[in-house]
Coordinates of C-alpha atoms and ligand atoms in Angstrom, one line a residue:
M1 CA -33.3 -18.0 -10.8
S2 CA -29.6 -17.6 -9.9
T3 CA -27.2 -19.3 -7.6
K4 CA -28.0 -16.6 -5.1
D5 CA -31.7 -17.7 -5.2
Y6 CA -30.6 -21.2 -4.6
L7 CA -28.7 -20.1 -1.5
E8 CA -31.3 -17.8 -0.1
K9 CA -34.5 -19.7 -0.8
D10 CA -35.6 -22.9 1.0
Y11 CA -37.7 -24.6 -1.6
Y12 CA -38.4 -27.6 0.6
K13 CA -39.8 -25.3 3.2
A14 CA -41.8 -23.5 0.6
L15 CA -43.6 -26.7 -0.3
G16 CA -43.6 -28.1 3.3
V17 CA -41.8 -31.2 2.4
S18 CA -38.6 -32.8 3.8
K19 CA -35.3 -32.8 1.9
T20 CA -35.6 -36.5 1.2
A21 CA -39.2 -36.2 -0.2
K22 CA -39.9 -38.5 -3.1
P23 CA -41.0 -36.8 -6.4
A24 CA -44.7 -38.0 -5.9
E25 CA -44.7 -36.4 -2.4
I26 CA -43.4 -33.1 -3.9
K27 CA -46.0 -33.2 -6.6
A28 CA -48.9 -33.8 -4.2
A29 CA -47.7 -31.0 -1.9
Y30 CA -47.4 -28.6 -4.8
R31 CA -50.9 -29.4 -6.1
K32 CA -52.5 -28.9 -2.7
L33 CA -50.8 -25.5 -2.1
A34 CA -51.3 -24.3 -5.7
R35 CA -55.0 -24.8 -5.4
K36 CA -55.1 -23.0 -2.2
Y37 CA -53.1 -20.0 -3.3
H38 CA -54.1 -19.7 -6.9
P39 CA -54.7 -16.1 -7.9
D40 CA -58.1 -17.0 -9.3
A41 CA -59.2 -18.2 -5.9
N42 CA -57.7 -15.3 -4.1
K43 CA -58.7 -12.2 -6.1
G44 CA -56.8 -9.1 -5.0
D45 CA -54.9 -10.9 -2.2
A46 CA -51.3 -9.8 -2.8
S47 CA -49.8 -12.1 -0.2
A48 CA -51.5 -15.1 -1.7
E49 CA -50.1 -14.2 -5.1
E50 CA -46.6 -13.9 -3.6
R51 CA -47.0 -17.3 -2.0
F52 CA -48.2 -18.8 -5.2
K53 CA -45.1 -17.5 -7.0
E54 CA -42.9 -19.0 -4.3
I55 CA -44.6 -22.4 -4.6
S56 CA -44.3 -22.4 -8.3
E57 CA -40.6 -21.5 -8.3
A58 CA -39.9 -24.2 -5.7
Y59 CA -41.8 -26.8 -7.7
S60 CA -40.1 -25.8 -10.9
V61 CA -36.8 -26.6 -9.3
L62 CA -37.6 -29.6 -7.1
S63 CA -39.7 -31.4 -9.8
D64 CA -36.8 -31.4 -12.2
E65 CA -34.4 -34.1 -11.2
K66 CA -31.3 -32.3 -12.6
R67 CA -32.1 -28.9 -11.1
R68 CA -33.0 -30.4 -7.8
K69 CA -29.6 -32.0 -7.7
E70 CA -27.9 -28.7 -8.5
Y71 CA -29.9 -27.0 -5.9
D72 CA -29.0 -29.5 -3.2
E73 CA -25.3 -29.3 -4.2
A74 CA -25.2 -25.5 -4.1
R75 CA -26.8 -25.4 -0.7
S76 CA -24.6 -28.1 0.8
L77 CA -21.5 -26.5 -0.6
F78 CA -22.0 -22.9 0.3
G79 CA -25.2 -22.7 2.3
G80 CA -23.9 -24.3 5.5
G81 CA -20.4 -25.2 6.3
F82 CA -18.4 -22.7 4.4
R83 CA -16.0 -21.2 6.8
V84 CA -13.0 -18.9 6.7
P85 CA -9.9 -20.7 8.0
T86 CA -9.8 -20.2 11.8
G87 CA -7.1 -18.1 13.4
Q88 CA -6.5 -16.3 10.1
R89 CA -8.3 -13.2 9.4
P90 CA -9.0 -12.8 5.7
G91 CA -6.7 -10.3 4.1
Q92 CA -3.7 -11.1 6.2
G93 CA -2.3 -13.0 3.3
G94 CA -1.0 -16.0 5.1
F95 CA -1.3 -19.5 3.9
G96 CA 0.2 -19.0 0.5
G97 CA -1.0 -15.5 0.3
F98 CA -4.6 -16.2 -0.6
D99 CA -6.9 -13.4 0.4
L100 CA -10.6 -14.3 0.8
G101 CA -11.4 -10.7 1.0
D102 CA -10.6 -10.3 -2.6
I103 CA -13.2 -12.7 -3.6
F104 CA -15.9 -11.1 -1.5
G105 CA -14.8 -7.6 -2.1
G106 CA -13.6 -7.6 -5.7
Q107 CA -16.8 -8.5 -7.4
E108 CA -19.5 -6.6 -5.8
G109 CA -22.4 -5.9 -8.1
S110 CA -21.1 -8.0 -10.9
G111 CA -23.4 -10.9 -10.2
G112 CA -20.6 -13.3 -10.3
L113 CA -18.9 -15.2 -7.6
G114 CA -19.0 -12.3 -5.2
D115 CA -22.7 -12.5 -5.5
L116 CA -22.7 -16.1 -4.7
F117 CA -20.5 -15.8 -1.6
G118 CA -22.1 -12.5 -0.7
G119 CA -25.4 -14.2 -0.3
V120 CA -23.8 -16.4 2.3
F121 CA -21.7 -13.9 4.1
N122 CA -24.2 -11.0 4.2
R123 CA -26.7 -13.0 6.3
G124 CA -25.6 -12.4 9.8
R125 CA -22.4 -14.4 9.7
T126 CA -19.3 -12.9 11.2
T127 CA -18.9 -9.4 9.9
A128 CA -15.1 -9.3 9.8
Q129 CA -15.1 -10.3 6.1
N130 CA -17.5 -7.6 5.1
R131 CA -16.0 -4.8 7.0
A132 CA -14.3 -2.1 5.1
R133 CA -10.6 -2.7 5.1
R134 CA -7.9 0.0 5.0
G135 CA -5.4 -0.4 2.2
A136 CA -1.9 -1.3 3.0
D137 CA 0.9 1.2 3.6
V138 CA 3.3 1.3 0.8
E139 CA 7.0 2.2 0.9
T140 CA 9.0 3.5 -2.1
E141 CA 12.0 5.7 -2.8
T142 CA 12.9 8.5 -5.1
T143 CA 16.0 10.5 -5.9
L144 CA 15.9 14.2 -6.2
T145 CA 18.3 16.8 -7.5
F146 CA 19.7 19.1 -4.8
G147 CA 17.6 22.0 -6.1
D148 CA 14.3 20.1 -6.2
A149 CA 14.9 18.9 -2.6
I150 CA 15.2 22.6 -1.6
D151 CA 12.4 24.0 -3.6
G152 CA 9.9 21.1 -3.5
T153 CA 8.8 19.3 -6.6
T154 CA 6.3 16.8 -8.0
V155 CA 7.6 13.4 -8.9
A156 CA 6.0 10.5 -10.8
L157 CA 6.3 7.4 -8.6
R158 CA 5.7 3.9 -10.0
L159 CA 4.2 1.7 -7.4
T160 CA 4.2 -2.1 -7.8
G161 CA 2.1 -4.3 -5.5
E162 CA 0.3 -7.6 -5.3
G163 CA -3.4 -7.5 -5.7
P164 CA -6.3 -9.6 -7.0
C165 CA -5.6 -11.1 -10.5
P166 CA -7.6 -8.8 -12.9
T167 CA -8.4 -11.8 -15.2
C168 CA -10.2 -13.9 -12.6
H169 CA -10.9 -11.2 -10.0
G170 CA -8.9 -13.1 -7.5
T171 CA -10.8 -16.4 -7.6
G172 CA -8.0 -18.2 -9.3
A173 CA -10.5 -20.0 -11.5
K174 CA -10.7 -19.8 -15.3
A175 CA -13.4 -17.6 -16.7
G176 CA -16.8 -19.2 -16.5
T177 CA -15.8 -21.5 -13.7
V178 CA -15.8 -21.1 -9.9
P179 CA -13.6 -22.7 -7.3
R180 CA -15.3 -25.4 -5.3
M181 CA -15.0 -26.1 -1.6
C182 CA -12.0 -28.1 -0.7
P183 CA -13.2 -31.7 -0.1
S184 CA -10.3 -32.5 2.1
C185 CA -10.8 -29.8 4.8
Q186 CA -14.5 -29.1 4.1
G187 CA -13.6 -25.5 3.3
T188 CA -12.0 -24.7 6.6
G189 CA -8.5 -24.5 5.3
Q190 CA -7.3 -26.4 8.3
S191 CA -6.5 -30.0 8.7
S192 CA -6.2 -31.8 12.1
R193 CA -3.8 -34.5 12.9
N194 CA -3.8 -36.6 16.0
L195 CA -0.4 -36.9 17.6
G196 CA -0.9 -39.3 20.5
T197 CA -2.9 -37.6 23.1
F198 CA -3.4 -34.2 21.4
G199 CA -4.3 -33.0 18.0
I200 CA -2.6 -30.3 16.0
S201 CA -4.2 -28.0 13.4
E202 CA -2.2 -27.0 10.3
P203 CA -3.0 -25.5 6.9
C204 CA -4.7 -28.0 4.7
K205 CA -2.2 -29.4 2.2
E206 CA -4.8 -30.0 -0.5
C207 CA -5.8 -26.4 -0.8
R208 CA -2.9 -24.8 1.0
G209 CA -5.2 -23.3 3.6
R210 CA -7.4 -21.6 1.1
G211 CA -10.5 -23.7 1.7
L212 CA -11.2 -23.8 -2.0
V213 CA -9.8 -25.8 -4.9
V214 CA -9.7 -24.7 -8.5
D215 CA -10.2 -27.4 -11.1
D216 CA -9.6 -25.1 -14.1
P217 CA -7.0 -22.6 -13.1
C218 CA -7.0 -19.0 -14.5
P219 CA -4.2 -18.9 -17.1
A220 CA -3.1 -15.4 -16.1
C221 CA -2.3 -16.2 -12.5
T222 CA -2.0 -20.1 -12.8
G223 CA -4.7 -20.4 -10.1
S224 CA -3.1 -18.3 -7.4
G225 CA -5.7 -15.5 -7.7
R226 CA -2.9 -12.9 -7.1
A227 CA -1.2 -10.7 -9.6
M228 CA 1.5 -8.0 -9.6
S229 CA 0.2 -4.7 -10.8
S230 CA 1.7 -1.3 -11.0
R231 CA 0.4 2.2 -11.1
T232 CA 2.0 5.6 -11.4
I233 CA 1.1 8.4 -9.1
Q234 CA 2.1 12.0 -9.0
A235 CA 3.5 12.8 -5.5
R236 CA 4.1 16.3 -4.2
I237 CA 7.5 16.4 -2.4
P238 CA 7.5 19.4 0.0
A239 CA 10.2 22.0 -0.1
G240 CA 13.2 21.4 2.2
V241 CA 13.4 17.6 2.3
A242 CA 16.8 16.2 3.3
D243 CA 18.7 13.2 2.1
G244 CA 17.5 10.0 3.8
Q245 CA 14.2 11.6 5.0
R246 CA 11.0 9.5 4.9
I247 CA 8.0 11.4 3.7
K248 CA 4.5 10.3 4.5
L249 CA 1.9 10.9 1.8
A250 CA -1.4 10.2 3.5
G251 CA -3.9 8.2 1.4
K252 CA -1.5 7.5 -1.4
G253 CA -0.9 3.8 -0.5
A254 CA -2.8 0.8 -1.6
P255 CA -6.5 1.3 -2.2
G256 CA -8.8 0.2 0.5
E257 CA -11.3 -2.6 0.1
R258 CA -15.1 -2.4 0.4
G259 CA -15.0 1.4 0.8
G260 CA -12.2 1.4 3.3
P261 CA -9.6 4.3 3.1
A262 CA -6.4 3.9 1.2
G263 CA -3.2 3.2 3.1
D264 CA -0.4 5.7 3.3
L265 CA 2.6 6.0 1.1
Y266 CA 6.0 6.4 2.5
V267 CA 8.7 7.8 0.3
R268 CA 12.3 7.6 1.2
V269 CA 14.1 10.5 -0.4
H270 CA 17.6 10.5 -1.7
V271 CA 19.2 13.8 -2.6
K272 CA 22.0 14.1 -5.1
P273 CA 24.9 16.1 -3.9
H274 CA 25.4 19.6 -5.3
P275 CA 28.9 20.4 -6.7
V276 CA 29.0 23.6 -4.6
F277 CA 26.4 23.7 -1.9
G278 CA 25.9 21.5 1.1
R279 CA 23.0 21.3 3.6
S280 CA 23.0 21.6 7.3
G281 CA 19.3 21.4 8.3
A282 CA 17.7 24.5 6.9
N283 CA 21.0 26.1 6.3
L284 CA 23.0 26.0 3.0
T285 CA 26.7 25.7 3.4
V286 CA 29.4 26.8 0.9
N287 CA 33.2 26.9 1.1
V288 CA 34.6 30.1 -0.5
P289 CA 38.3 30.2 -1.6
V290 CA 40.0 33.4 -0.5
S291 CA 43.5 34.7 -0.7
F292 CA 45.9 35.3 2.2
A293 CA 45.8 39.0 1.3
E294 CA 42.0 39.1 1.4
L295 CA 41.9 37.6 4.9
T296 CA 44.8 39.8 6.1
L297 CA 43.7 43.1 4.6
G298 CA 39.9 42.6 4.5
A299 CA 37.8 42.4 1.3
E300 CA 34.4 42.2 -0.2
V301 CA 34.0 38.8 -1.9
K302 CA 31.2 37.6 -4.3
V303 CA 29.6 34.4 -3.1
P304 CA 27.2 32.2 -5.2
S305 CA 23.7 31.7 -3.8
H306 CA 21.2 29.0 -4.6
R307 CA 18.8 30.1 -7.3
G308 CA 19.6 33.8 -7.2
A309 CA 22.2 36.4 -7.9
P310 CA 25.5 36.1 -6.1
V311 CA 25.7 37.9 -2.8
T312 CA 28.6 40.0 -1.4
V313 CA 30.2 39.0 1.8
R314 CA 32.4 41.5 3.6
I315 CA 35.5 40.0 5.1
P316 CA 37.0 42.2 7.9
P317 CA 40.8 42.7 8.0
G318 CA 42.6 39.9 10.0
T319 CA 40.0 37.2 9.4
P320 CA 41.4 33.8 10.3
N321 CA 41.1 31.0 7.8
G322 CA 38.1 28.7 8.3
R323 CA 35.8 31.4 9.8
T324 CA 32.2 31.1 8.8
F325 CA 30.0 34.0 7.9
M326 CA 26.2 33.9 7.9
V327 CA 24.1 35.3 5.1
R328 CA 20.6 35.6 6.4
G329 CA 17.6 34.2 4.5
K330 CA 19.6 32.6 1.8
G331 CA 19.0 29.0 3.0
V332 CA 16.2 26.4 2.7
R333 CA 12.6 27.3 3.3
R334 CA 11.2 25.5 6.4
K335 CA 7.7 24.1 6.8
D336 CA 6.7 27.1 8.9
G337 CA 7.5 29.5 6.1
T338 CA 10.7 30.8 7.6
T339 CA 14.0 30.4 5.7
G340 CA 17.3 29.2 6.8
N341 CA 20.6 30.9 6.2
M342 CA 23.6 30.5 4.0
L343 CA 26.8 29.6 5.9
V344 CA 29.9 30.9 4.1
T345 CA 33.2 29.4 5.2
V346 CA 36.4 31.0 4.0
D347 CA 39.1 28.8 2.8
V348 CA 42.5 30.2 2.0
M349 CA 44.1 29.3 -1.3
V350 CA 47.9 28.9 -1.4
P351 CA 49.2 29.9 -4.8
T352 CA 51.5 27.5 -6.6
D353 CA 52.4 29.4 -9.7
L354 CA 53.6 32.8 -8.6
N355 CA 54.9 35.3 -11.2
S356 CA 58.2 37.0 -10.3
K357 CA 56.5 40.2 -9.0
A358 CA 54.3 38.3 -6.6
R359 CA 57.2 36.1 -5.6
S360 CA 59.4 39.1 -4.7
A361 CA 56.4 40.7 -2.8
I362 CA 56.0 37.6 -0.7
E363 CA 59.7 37.4 -0.1
E364 CA 59.6 41.0 1.1
L365 CA 56.7 40.1 3.4
R366 CA 58.8 37.3 4.9
E367 CA 61.7 39.7 5.6
A368 CA 59.3 42.3 7.0
T369 CA 57.8 39.8 9.4
A370 CA 61.0 37.9 10.3
G371 CA 60.8 38.8 13.9
Q372 CA 57.4 37.2 14.4
D373 CA 57.5 33.5 15.0
P374 CA 54.0 32.1 14.4
R375 CA 54.9 29.0 16.4
E376 CA 56.3 30.8 19.5
E377 CA 53.1 30.4 21.5
L378 CA 52.7 26.8 20.5
L379 CA 56.1 25.9 21.7
E380 CA 55.6 27.7 25.0
R381 CA 52.3 25.9 25.6
A382 CA 53.8 22.5 24.8
K383 CA 56.2 22.9 27.7
E384 CA 53.5 23.6 30.2
A385 CA 52.1 20.1 30.4
Ligands
LIG401 ZN1 -6.3 -15.2 -12.3
LIG402 ZN1 -8.4 -27.9 2.1

């Protein structure tokens, strides 16, 4: 016989006596029924045999003063009035964060407390507690190198979250003990106060809305039934993520309860800047220093590319400073498989340490172009307004 038997079987009914029956009354009822259903008197009658076992079990409990008391207590505690706090779905974590779902869900098949409550809750009471529940969505962040963000990578993410205490399986009670129904609120988790003409309902102070009190708290969680736990998962970050982007990894969040699906994991990605390249969507950007002579006369310049050999960009004669050239297919791979481009912007370098030959060449250039005033047009246009 287990606690579950106590909750599921009505021994008084089995013997046909009232709950207040005196021991002599119980004994008489048992004798009468035992004679009637005894296997010797009902050879081959399986239902009589079943009934005989039932009667014997009932009598073995009700005839023993101590066991009868235990039976009565178990049934009055959990058999009838045990209720989940109203207006608070289990699992929402309110009222001090206690989660009744953890008790009912965390221990299935272990024959412990889950069994005890399971017996009560599986018998046609509200099904909200028993329904599979989806795990919570979890949010975390990670920092990637510039290259990993472009190419995609797998990162180890350490996720920390609150869950049932592993020591007491969320009951909050020390091993070998179980919480008892809160005597103050009769297990409802709510207490009512009358304020003049109307009453208000608030979380029970005795049990902080939990409906249960723990006499011997679990040393690991000091009775709260909750514990922080962490796990590490390997998360695949797709190619082409940008700094600040939030990636959803379906099913990588908190595990579901009672067979429910896991929640989703959201990863906020930070990307370290690259010393040379920048990003503009799927395009890579790079500034390339060029000389005044290269822009004026035209040139073929070598430009670095991300993860590959340098590429050659042809600069036509007379290219203005700051012009951007596009190198096709040298950017970031998009989701659809296409690739962005590399945008090369020329940036003229002004020499500061000229040798004498270069200096005289530039001086010659100045003399040769003395008739061209580069600000002539500017001054003209300024007068127009
Ligand atoms: Zn604990
Ligand atoms: Zn209470």
